[in-house]
Amino acid sequence: MATTNTYTNAKAILRGNTTIYTAPSSGTSIIKSIRVSNEDTGNDQSVSITVTDSSSVEYTLETSRTIQKGTSEELLNSYAFSTSPIILKSSEILKAKSTGNNLHIIVSILEMT
């Protein structure tokens, strides 16, 4: 059986705890990019990112990352010119929690089913 690769984006405006993306039950997803923008020009905001596995165990990917007012930040940058992808197995869930409600998140994903 052939594997199908589909590129997609998950997008949300963060307000407290938010489910961003759930991997397909019959595949694997590679998260290539997590970009967070702070639309608030007066206040810094923070975001935490977690992955919940199929046993409902939550793993922290990012804890209270400050996104400065009026800026955007790529969360998966480990070096100036590379990113570290995150692999989600079947039905794993990417979630975000914000301190305010002016953060926008876009996650770039390759789904392999």
N, CA, C and O atoms as a Tinker XYZ file with bonds, in Angstrom:
   452  protein
     1  N      0.841000   -1.171000    0.000000    73     2
     2  CA     0.000000    0.000000    0.000000    64     1     3
     3  C      0.891000    1.240000    0.000000    63     2     4     5
     4  O      1.849000    1.321000    0.768000    81     3
     5  N      0.580000    2.182000   -0.841000    73     3     6
     6  CA     1.378000    3.398000   -0.976000    64     5     7
     7  C      1.093000    4.375000    0.157000    63     6     8     9
     8  O     -0.034000    4.481000    0.640000    81     7
     9  N      2.132000    5.080000    0.567000    73     7    10
    10  CA     1.995000    6.124000    1.581000    64     9    11
    11  C      1.567000    7.415000    0.897000    63    10    12    13
    12  O      2.080000    7.764000   -0.166000    81    11
    13  N      0.633000    8.112000    1.509000    73    11    14
    14  CA     0.203000    9.406000    1.007000    64    13    15
    15  C      0.794000   10.496000    1.888000    63    14    16    17
    16  O      0.624000   10.480000    3.108000    81    15
    17  N      1.489000   11.442000    1.264000    73    15    18
    18  CA     2.055000   12.586000    1.975000    64    17    19
    19  C      1.208000   13.811000    1.679000    63    18    20    21
    20  O      0.973000   14.152000    0.520000    81    19
    21  N      0.747000   14.475000    2.748000    73    19    22
    22  CA    -0.065000   15.672000    2.603000    64    21    23
    23  C      0.527000   16.771000    3.466000    63    22    24    25
    24  O      0.754000   16.575000    4.660000    81    23
    25  N      0.777000   17.929000    2.866000    73    23    26
    26  CA     1.253000   19.088000    3.610000    64    25    27
    27  C      0.048000   19.912000    4.047000    63    26    28    29
    28  O     -0.877000   20.143000    3.269000    81    27
    29  N      0.075000   20.348000    5.300000    73    27    30
    30  CA    -1.048000   21.118000    5.824000    64    29    31
    31  C     -0.561000   22.103000    6.885000    63    30    32    33
    32  O      0.568000   22.003000    7.365000    81    31
    33  N     -1.409000   23.038000    7.238000    73    31    34
    34  CA    -1.157000   23.970000    8.336000    64    33    35
    35  C     -2.297000   23.861000    9.334000    63    34    36    37
    36  O     -3.459000   23.693000    8.961000    81    35
    37  N     -1.943000   23.959000   10.606000    73    35    38
    38  CA    -2.953000   24.088000   11.657000    64    37    39
    39  C     -2.817000   25.504000   12.199000    63    38    40    41
    40  O     -1.711000   25.955000   12.496000    81    39
    41  N     -3.938000   26.206000   12.327000    73    39    42
    42  CA    -3.906000   27.608000   12.746000    64    41    43
    43  C     -4.908000   27.835000   13.867000    63    42    44    45
    44  O     -5.977000   27.226000   13.894000    81    43
    45  N     -4.544000   28.726000   14.799000    73    43    46
    46  CA    -5.471000   29.048000   15.888000    64    45    47
    47  C     -5.112000   30.384000   16.513000    63    46    48    49
    48  O     -3.961000   30.818000   16.462000    81    47
    49  N     -6.095000   31.023000   17.095000    73    47    50
    50  CA    -5.878000   32.162000   17.976000    64    49    51
    51  C     -5.946000   31.596000   19.383000    63    50    52    53
    52  O     -6.961000   31.024000   19.781000    81    51
    53  N     -4.875000   31.754000   20.128000    73    51    54
    54  CA    -4.775000   31.115000   21.436000    64    53    55
    55  C     -5.526000   31.906000   22.497000    63    54    56    57
    56  O     -5.345000   33.115000   22.643000    81    55
    57  N     -6.366000   31.201000   23.226000    73    55    58
    58  CA    -7.117000   31.756000   24.356000    64    57    59
    59  C     -7.130000   30.693000   25.450000    63    58    60    61
    60  O     -8.024000   29.849000   25.491000    81    59
    61  N     -6.146000   30.737000   26.325000    73    59    62
    62  CA    -6.040000   29.702000   27.362000    64    61    63
    63  C     -5.516000   28.413000   26.761000    63    62    64    65
    64  O     -4.595000   28.440000   25.945000    81    63
    65  N     -6.098000   27.267000   27.157000    73    63    66
    66  CA    -5.702000   25.954000   26.629000    64    65    67
    67  C     -6.379000   25.705000   25.290000    63    66    68    69
    68  O     -7.598000   25.831000   25.172000    81    67
    69  N     -5.584000   25.350000   24.276000    73    67    70
    70  CA    -6.119000   25.159000   22.934000    64    69    71
    71  C     -5.509000   23.917000   22.303000    63    70    72    73
    72  O     -4.288000   23.763000   22.296000    81    71
    73  N     -6.346000   23.029000   21.771000    73    71    74
    74  CA    -5.847000   21.922000   20.965000    64    73    75
    75  C     -5.549000   22.473000   19.578000    63    74    76    77
    76  O     -6.421000   23.043000   18.922000    81    75
    77  N     -4.312000   22.297000   19.141000    73    75    78
    78  CA    -3.884000   22.845000   17.852000    64    77    79
    79  C     -4.032000   21.819000   16.732000    63    78    80    81
    80  O     -4.492000   22.144000   15.638000    81    79
    81  N     -3.631000   20.561000   17.020000    73    79    82
    82  CA    -3.591000   19.557000   15.956000    64    81    83
    83  C     -3.606000   18.164000   16.564000    63    82    84    85
    84  O     -3.003000   17.930000   17.612000    81    83
    85  N     -4.293000   17.242000   15.907000    73    83    86
    86  CA    -4.283000   15.839000   16.285000    64    85    87
    87  C     -3.816000   15.029000   15.077000    63    86    88    89
    88  O     -4.369000   15.155000   13.984000    81    87
    89  N     -2.794000   14.199000   15.283000    73    87    90
    90  CA    -2.281000   13.371000   14.193000    64    89    91
    91  C     -3.347000   12.373000   13.752000    63    90    92    93
    92  O     -4.140000   11.912000   14.573000    81    91
    93  N     -3.372000   12.034000   12.457000    73    91    94
    94  CA    -4.354000   11.058000   11.972000    64    93    95
    95  C     -4.184000    9.711000   12.673000    63    94    96    97
    96  O     -3.074000    9.329000   13.043000    81    95
    97  N     -5.290000    9.001000   12.848000    73    95    98
    98  CA    -5.226000    7.712000   13.539000    64    97    99
    99  C     -4.506000    6.647000   12.719000    63    98   100   101
   100  O     -4.089000    5.624000   13.261000    81    99
   101  N     -4.361000    6.876000   11.443000    73    99   102
   102  CA    -3.709000    5.885000   10.581000    64   101   103
   103  C     -2.420000    6.421000    9.968000    63   102   104   105
   104  O     -2.148000    6.185000    8.791000    81   103
   105  N     -1.623000    7.145000   10.761000    73   103   106
   106  CA    -0.401000    7.672000   10.180000    64   105   107
   107  C      0.510000    8.337000   11.182000    63   106   108   109
   108  O      0.339000    8.228000   12.396000    81   107
   109  N      1.485000    9.028000   10.629000    73   107   110
   110  CA     2.477000    9.770000   11.388000    64   109   111
   111  C      2.523000   11.185000   10.833000    63   110   112   113
   112  O      2.333000   11.388000    9.634000    81   111
   113  N      2.772000   12.164000   11.696000    73   111   114
   114  CA     2.874000   13.554000   11.260000    64   113   115
   115  C      4.216000   14.120000   11.687000    63   114   116   117
   116  O      4.702000   13.861000   12.789000    81   115
   117  N      4.799000   14.894000   10.791000    73   115   118
   118  CA     6.048000   15.587000   11.095000    64   117   119
   119  C      5.735000   17.075000   11.196000    63   118   120   121
   120  O      5.288000   17.696000   10.232000    81   119
   121  N      5.977000   17.635000   12.378000    73   119   122
   122  CA     5.787000   19.071000   12.572000    64   121   123
   123  C      7.093000   19.750000   12.220000    63   122   124   125
   124  O      8.112000   19.556000   12.884000    81   123
   125  N      7.052000   20.538000   11.180000    73   123   126
   126  CA     8.242000   21.190000   10.647000    64   125   127
   127  C      8.453000   22.575000   11.241000    63   126   128   129
   128  O      9.587000   23.033000   11.381000    81   127
   129  N      7.357000   23.237000   11.589000    73   127   130
   130  CA     7.460000   24.627000   12.034000    64   129   131
   131  C      6.315000   24.948000   12.995000    63   130   132   133
   132  O      5.177000   24.530000   12.788000    81   131
   133  N      6.641000   25.701000   14.053000    73   131   134
   134  CA     5.619000   26.264000   14.949000    64   133   135
   135  C      5.928000   27.744000   15.084000    63   134   136   137
   136  O      6.910000   28.128000   15.719000    81   135
   137  N      5.083000   28.571000   14.482000    73   135   138
   138  CA     5.290000   30.016000   14.496000    64   137   139
   139  C      4.206000   30.661000   15.336000    63   138   140   141
   140  O      3.018000   30.419000   15.124000    81   139
   141  N      4.623000   31.492000   16.298000    73   139   142
   142  CA     3.681000   32.185000   17.179000    64   141   143
   143  C      3.888000   33.684000   17.020000    63   142   144   145
   144  O      5.017000   34.173000   17.070000    81   143
   145  N      2.788000   34.409000   16.829000    73   143   146
   146  CA     2.822000   35.865000   16.686000    64   145   147
   147  C      2.038000   36.504000   17.816000    63   146   148   149
   148  O      0.946000   36.054000   18.161000    81   147
   149  N      2.601000   37.551000   18.387000    73   147   150
   150  CA     1.927000   38.315000   19.438000    64   149   151
   151  C      1.351000   39.568000   18.807000    63   150   152   153
   152  O      2.085000   40.499000   18.477000    81   151
   153  N      0.047000   39.591000   18.641000    73   151   154
   154  CA    -0.632000   40.732000   18.029000    64   153   155
   155  C     -0.751000   41.917000   18.977000    63   154   156   157
   156  O     -1.057000   43.026000   18.539000    81   155
   157  N     -0.516000   41.703000   20.258000    73   155   158
   158  CA    -0.585000   42.766000   21.268000    64   157   159
   159  C      0.663000   43.640000   21.148000    63   158   160   161
   160  O      1.780000   43.150000   21.313000    81   159
   161  N      0.481000   44.913000   20.867000    73   159   162
   162  CA     1.629000   45.816000   20.727000    64   161   163
   163  C      2.017000   46.470000   22.044000    63   162   164   165
   164  O      2.968000   47.250000   22.091000    81   163
   165  N      1.292000   46.162000   23.112000    73   163   166
   166  CA     1.585000   46.775000   24.401000    64   165   167
   167  C      2.130000   45.828000   25.454000    63   166   168   169
   168  O      2.742000   46.271000   26.425000    81   167
   169  N      1.915000   44.511000   25.276000    73   167   170
   170  CA     2.299000   43.553000   26.314000    64   169   171
   171  C      2.952000   42.308000   25.723000    63   170   172   173
   172  O      2.522000   41.800000   24.687000    81   171
   173  N      3.993000   41.824000   26.394000    73   171   174
   174  CA     4.558000   40.526000   26.070000    64   173   175
   175  C      3.560000   39.456000   26.514000    63   174   176   177
   176  O      2.810000   39.663000   27.468000    81   175
   177  N      3.549000   38.325000   25.832000    73   175   178
   178  CA     2.688000   37.192000   26.173000    64   177   179
   179  C      3.559000   35.946000   26.255000    63   178   180   181
   180  O      4.657000   35.920000   25.699000    81   179
   181  N      3.083000   34.919000   26.940000    73   179   182
   182  CA     3.839000   33.672000   26.967000    64   181   183
   183  C      2.980000   32.526000   26.460000    63   182   184   185
   184  O      1.751000   32.556000   26.523000    81   183
   185  N      3.681000   31.507000   25.951000    73   183   186
   186  CA     3.020000   30.329000   25.406000    64   185   187
   187  C      3.762000   29.084000   25.888000    63   186   188   189
   188  O      4.988000   29.075000   25.993000    81   187
   189  N      2.998000   28.042000   26.177000    73   187   190
   190  CA     3.546000   26.727000   26.498000    64   189   191
   191  C      2.979000   25.749000   25.482000    63   190   192   193
   192  O      1.810000   25.838000   25.107000    81   191
   193  N      3.823000   24.804000   25.034000    73   191   194
   194  CA     3.420000   23.830000   24.030000    64   193   195
   195  C      3.621000   22.435000   24.612000    63   194   196   197
   196  O      4.664000   22.145000   25.198000    81   195
   197  N      2.611000   21.567000   24.446000    73   195   198
   198  CA     2.712000   20.188000   24.927000    64   197   199
   199  C      2.274000   19.206000   23.847000    63   198   200   201
   200  O      1.582000   19.567000   22.895000    81   199
   201  N      2.697000   17.951000   24.020000    73   199   202
   202  CA     2.242000   16.844000   23.181000    64   201   203
   203  C      1.630000   15.812000   24.117000    63   202   204   205
   204  O      2.241000   15.427000   25.114000    81   203
   205  N      0.420000   15.367000   23.790000    73   203   206
   206  CA    -0.262000   14.335000   24.564000    64   205   207
   207  C     -0.271000   13.052000   23.740000    63   206   208   209
   208  O     -0.724000   13.039000   22.595000    81   207
   209  N      0.238000   11.968000   24.341000    73   207   210
   210  CA     0.297000   10.708000   23.603000    64   209   211
   211  C     -1.021000    9.935000   23.705000    63   210   212   213
   212  O     -1.978000   10.400000   24.326000    81   211
   213  N     -1.057000    8.755000   23.089000    73   211   214
   214  CA    -2.294000    7.972000   23.034000    64   213   215
   215  C     -2.702000    7.412000   24.399000    63   214   216   217
   216  O     -3.825000    6.931000   24.549000    81   215
   217  N     -1.812000    7.464000   25.399000    73   215   218
   218  CA    -2.139000    7.043000   26.760000    64   217   219
   219  C     -2.526000    8.224000   27.648000    63   218   220   221
   220  O     -2.633000    8.084000   28.866000    81   219
   221  N     -2.734000    9.386000   27.032000    73   219   222
   222  CA    -3.101000   10.637000   27.708000    64   221   223
   223  C     -2.004000   11.187000   28.614000    63   222   224   225
   224  O     -2.285000   11.948000   29.540000    81   223
   225  N     -0.757000   10.805000   28.349000    73   223   226
   226  CA     0.382000   11.373000   29.072000    64   225   227
   227  C      0.810000   12.630000   28.328000    63   226   228   229
   228  O      1.017000   12.605000   27.115000    81   227
   229  N      0.942000   13.732000   29.068000    73   227   230
   230  CA     1.298000   15.021000   28.469000    64   229   231
   231  C      2.788000   15.296000   28.660000    63   230   232   233
   232  O      3.309000   15.211000   29.772000    81   231
   233  N      3.468000   15.630000   27.554000    73   231   234
   234  CA     4.893000   15.934000   27.554000    64   233   235
   235  C      5.090000   17.391000   27.168000    63   234   236   237
   236  O      4.474000   17.878000   26.220000    81   235
   237  N      5.947000   18.083000   27.902000    73   235   238
   238  CA     6.185000   19.497000   27.647000    64   237   239
   239  C      7.222000   19.671000   26.561000    63   238   240   241
   240  O      8.314000   19.106000   26.626000    81   239
   241  N      6.868000   20.459000   25.560000    73   239   242
   242  CA     7.780000   20.800000   24.483000    64   241   243
   243  C      8.389000   22.181000   24.721000    63   242   244   245
   244  O      9.571000   22.405000   24.458000    81   243
   245  N      7.578000   23.088000   25.215000    73   243   246
   246  CA     7.998000   24.476000   25.474000    64   245   247
   247  C      7.255000   24.968000   26.709000    63   246   248   249
   248  O      6.041000   24.795000   26.817000    81   247
   249  N      7.990000   25.588000   27.649000    73   247   250
   250  CA     7.372000   26.072000   28.883000    64   249   251
   251  C      7.484000   27.585000   28.974000    63   250   252   253
   252  O      8.589000   28.128000   28.994000    81   251
   253  N      6.361000   28.259000   29.030000    73   251   254
   254  CA     6.303000   29.712000   29.241000    64   253   255
   255  C      7.289000   30.490000   28.378000    63   254   256   257
   256  O      8.043000   31.320000   28.885000    81   255
   257  N      7.284000   30.225000   27.090000    73   255   258
   258  CA     8.137000   30.947000   26.145000    64   257   259
   259  C      7.551000   32.331000   25.937000    63   258   260   261
   260  O      6.396000   32.459000   25.528000    81   259
   261  N      8.328000   33.367000   26.212000    73   259   262
   262  CA     7.862000   34.746000   26.070000    64   261   263
   263  C      7.948000   35.168000   24.606000    63   262   264   265
   264  O      8.993000   35.053000   23.966000    81   263
   265  N      6.823000   35.657000   24.097000    73   263   266
   266  CA     6.765000   36.233000   22.759000    64   265   267
   267  C      6.594000   37.735000   22.973000    63   266   268   269
   268  O      5.572000   38.190000   23.486000    81   267
   269  N      7.598000   38.484000   22.578000    73   267   270
   270  CA     7.578000   39.922000   22.839000    64   269   271
   271  C      6.460000   40.610000   22.070000    63   270   272   273
   272  O      6.036000   40.157000   21.006000    81   271
   273  N      5.997000   41.712000   22.637000    73   271   274
   274  CA     4.877000   42.463000   22.047000    64   273   275
   275  C      5.175000   42.814000   20.592000    63   274   276   277
   276  O      6.271000   43.261000   20.254000    81   275
   277  N      4.173000   42.601000   19.741000    73   275   278
   278  CA     4.264000   42.970000   18.335000    64   277   279
   279  C      5.291000   42.194000   17.532000    63   278   280   281
   280  O      5.763000   42.693000   16.511000    81   279
   281  N      5.660000   40.975000   17.963000    73   279   282
   282  CA     6.662000   40.188000   17.227000    64   281   283
   283  C      6.154000   38.775000   16.957000    63   282   284   285
   284  O      5.129000   38.345000   17.485000    81   283
   285  N      6.908000   38.070000   16.115000    73   283   286
   286  CA     6.662000   36.657000   15.833000    64   285   287
   287  C      7.920000   35.883000   16.162000    63   286   288   289
   288  O      9.031000   36.411000   16.113000    81   287
   289  N      7.718000   34.595000   16.505000    73   287   290
   290  CA     8.873000   33.766000   16.834000    64   289   291
   291  C      8.645000   32.344000   16.341000    63   290   292   293
   292  O      7.554000   31.791000   16.481000    81   291
   293  N      9.688000   31.764000   15.765000    73   291   294
   294  CA     9.677000   30.364000   15.353000    64   293   295
   295  C     10.150000   29.534000   16.536000    63   294   296   297
   296  O     11.282000   29.704000   16.987000    81   295
   297  N      9.309000   28.638000   17.053000    73   295   298
   298  CA     9.637000   27.911000   18.270000    64   297   299
   299  C     10.550000   26.714000   18.055000    63   298   300   301
   300  O     11.184000   26.267000   19.011000    81   299
   301  N     10.645000   26.180000   16.859000    73   299   302
   302  CA    11.466000   24.994000   16.638000    64   301   303
   303  C     12.894000   25.305000   16.205000    63   302   304   305
   304  O     13.651000   24.376000   15.924000    81   303
   305  N     13.288000   26.567000   16.143000    73   303   306
   306  CA    14.666000   26.907000   15.785000    64   305   307
   307  C     15.627000   26.446000   16.856000    63   306   308   309
   308  O     15.504000   26.836000   18.017000    81   307
   309  N     16.580000   25.621000   16.478000    73   307   310
   310  CA    17.619000   25.232000   17.418000    64   309   311
   311  C     18.918000   25.962000   17.098000    63   310   312   313
   312  O     19.752000   26.183000   17.976000    81   311
   313  N     19.077000   26.327000   15.847000    73   311   314
   314  CA    20.218000   27.108000   15.386000    64   313   315
   315  C     19.689000   28.172000   14.440000    63   314   316   317
   316  O     18.507000   28.170000   14.097000    81   315
   317  N     20.540000   29.060000   14.026000    73   315   318
   318  CA    20.098000   30.183000   13.196000    64   317   319
   319  C     19.452000   29.748000   11.890000    63   318   320   321
   320  O     18.535000   30.414000   11.409000    81   319
   321  N     19.912000   28.636000   11.300000    73   319   322
   322  CA    19.415000   28.275000    9.972000    64   321   323
   323  C     18.832000   26.872000    9.892000    63   322   324   325
   324  O     18.723000   26.327000    8.793000    81   323
   325  N     18.458000   26.272000   11.003000    73   323   326
   326  CA    17.861000   24.940000   10.938000    64   325   327
   327  C     16.734000   24.819000   11.942000    63   326   328   329
   328  O     16.637000   25.594000   12.893000    81   327
   329  N     15.892000   23.841000   11.714000    73   327   330
   330  CA    14.809000   23.558000   12.654000    64   329   331
   331  C     14.889000   22.102000   13.082000    63   330   332   333
   332  O     15.478000   21.270000   12.392000    81   331
   333  N     14.303000   21.810000   14.205000    73   331   334
   334  CA    14.240000   20.449000   14.720000    64   333   335
   335  C     12.801000   19.980000   14.633000    63   334   336   337
   336  O     11.960000   20.462000   15.391000    81   335
   337  N     12.489000   19.051000   13.732000    73   335   338
   338  CA    11.089000   18.620000   13.603000    64   337   339
   339  C     10.634000   17.810000   14.808000    63   338   340   341
   340  O     11.446000   17.232000   15.529000    81   339
   341  N      9.331000   17.779000   15.010000    73   339   342
   342  CA     8.685000   16.989000   16.045000    64   341   343
   343  C      7.851000   15.930000   15.336000    63   342   344   345
   344  O      7.118000   16.242000   14.397000    81   343
   345  N      7.956000   14.690000   15.775000    73   343   346
   346  CA     7.199000   13.594000   15.176000    64   345   347
   347  C      6.011000   13.267000   16.079000    63   346   348   349
   348  O      6.177000   13.035000   17.276000    81   347
   349  N      4.813000   13.251000   15.497000    73   347   350
   350  CA     3.612000   12.834000   16.210000    64   349   351
   351  C      3.150000   11.507000   15.627000    63   350   352   353
   352  O      2.940000   11.389000   14.420000    81   351
   353  N      2.994000   10.514000   16.489000    73   351   354
   354  CA     2.479000    9.223000   16.058000    64   353   355
   355  C      0.951000    9.267000   16.074000    63   354   356   357
   356  O      0.344000   10.270000   16.451000    81   355
   357  N      0.363000    8.185000   15.668000    73   355   358
   358  CA    -1.081000    8.057000   15.550000    64   357   359
   359  C     -1.832000    8.645000   16.739000    63   358   360   361
   360  O     -1.610000    8.248000   17.883000    81   359
   361  N     -2.709000    9.581000   16.463000    73   359   362
   362  CA    -3.632000   10.217000   17.420000    64   361   363
   363  C     -2.972000   11.052000   18.513000    63   362   364   365
   364  O     -3.655000   11.447000   19.458000    81   363
   365  N     -1.674000   11.336000   18.424000    73   363   366
   366  CA    -1.059000   12.239000   19.400000    64   365   367
   367  C     -1.519000   13.667000   19.136000    63   366   368   369
   368  O     -1.842000   14.032000   18.005000    81   367
   369  N     -1.544000   14.471000   20.203000    73   367   370
   370  CA    -2.169000   15.793000   20.135000    64   369   371
   371  C     -1.171000   16.878000   20.502000    63   370   372   373
   372  O     -0.466000   16.769000   21.505000    81   371
   373  N     -1.114000   17.925000   19.687000    73   371   374
   374  CA    -0.315000   19.114000   19.972000    64   373   375
   375  C     -1.243000   20.165000   20.576000    63   374   376   377
   376  O     -2.272000   20.507000   19.993000    81   375
   377  N     -0.862000   20.678000   21.764000    73   375   378
   378  CA    -1.686000   21.677000   22.451000    64   377   379
   379  C     -0.837000   22.896000   22.805000    63   378   380   381
   380  O      0.385000   22.808000   22.922000    81   379
   381  N     -1.505000   24.026000   22.971000    73   379   382
   382  CA    -0.831000   25.256000   23.385000    64   381   383
   383  C     -1.641000   25.924000   24.483000    63   382   384   385
   384  O     -2.867000   25.825000   24.521000    81   383
   385  N     -0.930000   26.607000   25.378000    73   383   386
   386  CA    -1.565000   27.372000   26.448000    64   385   387
   387  C     -0.938000   28.752000   26.453000    63   386   388   389
   388  O      0.286000   28.883000   26.430000    81   387
   389  N     -1.772000   29.786000   26.482000    73   387   390
   390  CA    -1.264000   31.153000   26.440000    64   389   391
   391  C     -1.678000   31.925000   27.682000    63   390   392   393
   392  O     -2.630000   31.560000   28.372000    81   391
   393  N     -0.942000   33.005000   27.955000    73   391   394
   394  CA    -1.284000   33.861000   29.088000    64   393   395
   395  C     -2.301000   34.923000   28.707000    63   394   396   397
   396  O     -2.963000   35.485000   29.580000    81   395
   397  N     -2.434000   35.200000   27.445000    73   395   398
   398  CA    -3.383000   36.215000   26.986000    64   397   399
   399  C     -4.215000   35.660000   25.851000    63   398   400   401
   400  O     -4.301000   34.446000   25.667000    81   399
   401  N     -4.834000   36.559000   25.083000    73   399   402
   402  CA    -5.626000   36.096000   23.944000    64   401   403
   403  C     -5.276000   36.855000   22.677000    63   402   404   405
   404  O     -6.125000   37.079000   21.814000    81   403
   405  N     -4.023000   37.243000   22.578000    73   403   406
   406  CA    -3.570000   37.942000   21.377000    64   405   407
   407  C     -2.479000   37.178000   20.642000    63   406   408   409
   408  O     -1.800000   37.741000   19.784000    81   407
   409  N     -2.302000   35.889000   20.970000    73   407   410
   410  CA    -1.298000   35.082000   20.290000    64   409   411
   411  C     -1.949000   34.281000   19.163000    63   410   412   413
   412  O     -3.001000   33.665000   19.338000    81   411
   413  N     -1.293000   34.307000   18.006000    73   411   414
   414  CA    -1.731000   33.514000   16.863000    64   413   415
   415  C     -0.661000   32.456000   16.618000    63   414   416   417
   416  O      0.529000   32.747000   16.731000    81   415
   417  N     -1.072000   31.219000   16.282000    73   415   418
   418  CA    -0.130000   30.142000   16.048000    64   417   419
   419  C     -0.423000   29.498000   14.697000    63   418   420   421
   420  O     -1.578000   29.270000   14.336000    81   419
   421  N      0.648000   29.211000   13.961000    73   419   422
   422  CA     0.554000   28.468000   12.702000    64   421   423
   423  C      1.578000   27.348000   12.780000    63   422   424   425
   424  O      2.761000   27.587000   13.022000    81   423
   425  N      1.107000   26.117000   12.571000    73   423   426
   426  CA     1.964000   24.943000   12.625000    64   425   427
   427  C      1.980000   24.312000   11.238000    63   426   428   429
   428  O      0.926000   24.003000   10.683000    81   427
   429  N      3.178000   24.120000   10.674000    73   427   430
   430  CA     3.339000   23.486000    9.373000    64   429   431
   431  C      3.599000   21.994000    9.574000    63   430   432   433
   432  O      4.478000   21.609000   10.345000    81   431
   433  N      2.831000   21.160000    8.880000    73   431   434
   434  CA     2.814000   19.721000    9.145000    64   433   435
   435  C      2.870000   18.922000    7.858000    63   434   436   437
   436  O      2.252000   19.287000    6.858000    81   435
   437  N      3.622000   17.817000    7.892000    73   435   438
   438  CA     3.582000   16.811000    6.833000    64   437   439
   439  C      2.909000   15.586000    7.416000    63   438   440   441
   440  O      3.418000   14.976000    8.356000    81   439
   441  N      1.748000   15.221000    6.850000    73   439   442
   442  CA     1.016000   14.031000    7.284000    64   441   443
   443  C      1.367000   12.875000    6.349000    63   442   444   445
   444  O      1.324000   13.017000    5.127000    81   443
   445  N      1.714000   11.724000    6.941000    73   443   446
   446  CA     2.026000   10.534000    6.157000    64   445   447
   447  C      1.048000    9.437000    6.563000    63   446   448   449
   448  O      1.128000    8.893000    7.664000    81   447
   449  N      0.126000    9.123000    5.657000    73   447   450
   450  CA    -0.894000    8.106000    5.950000    64   449   451
   451  C     -0.842000    6.990000    4.926000    63   450   452
   452  O     -1.623000    6.043000    5.005000    81   451
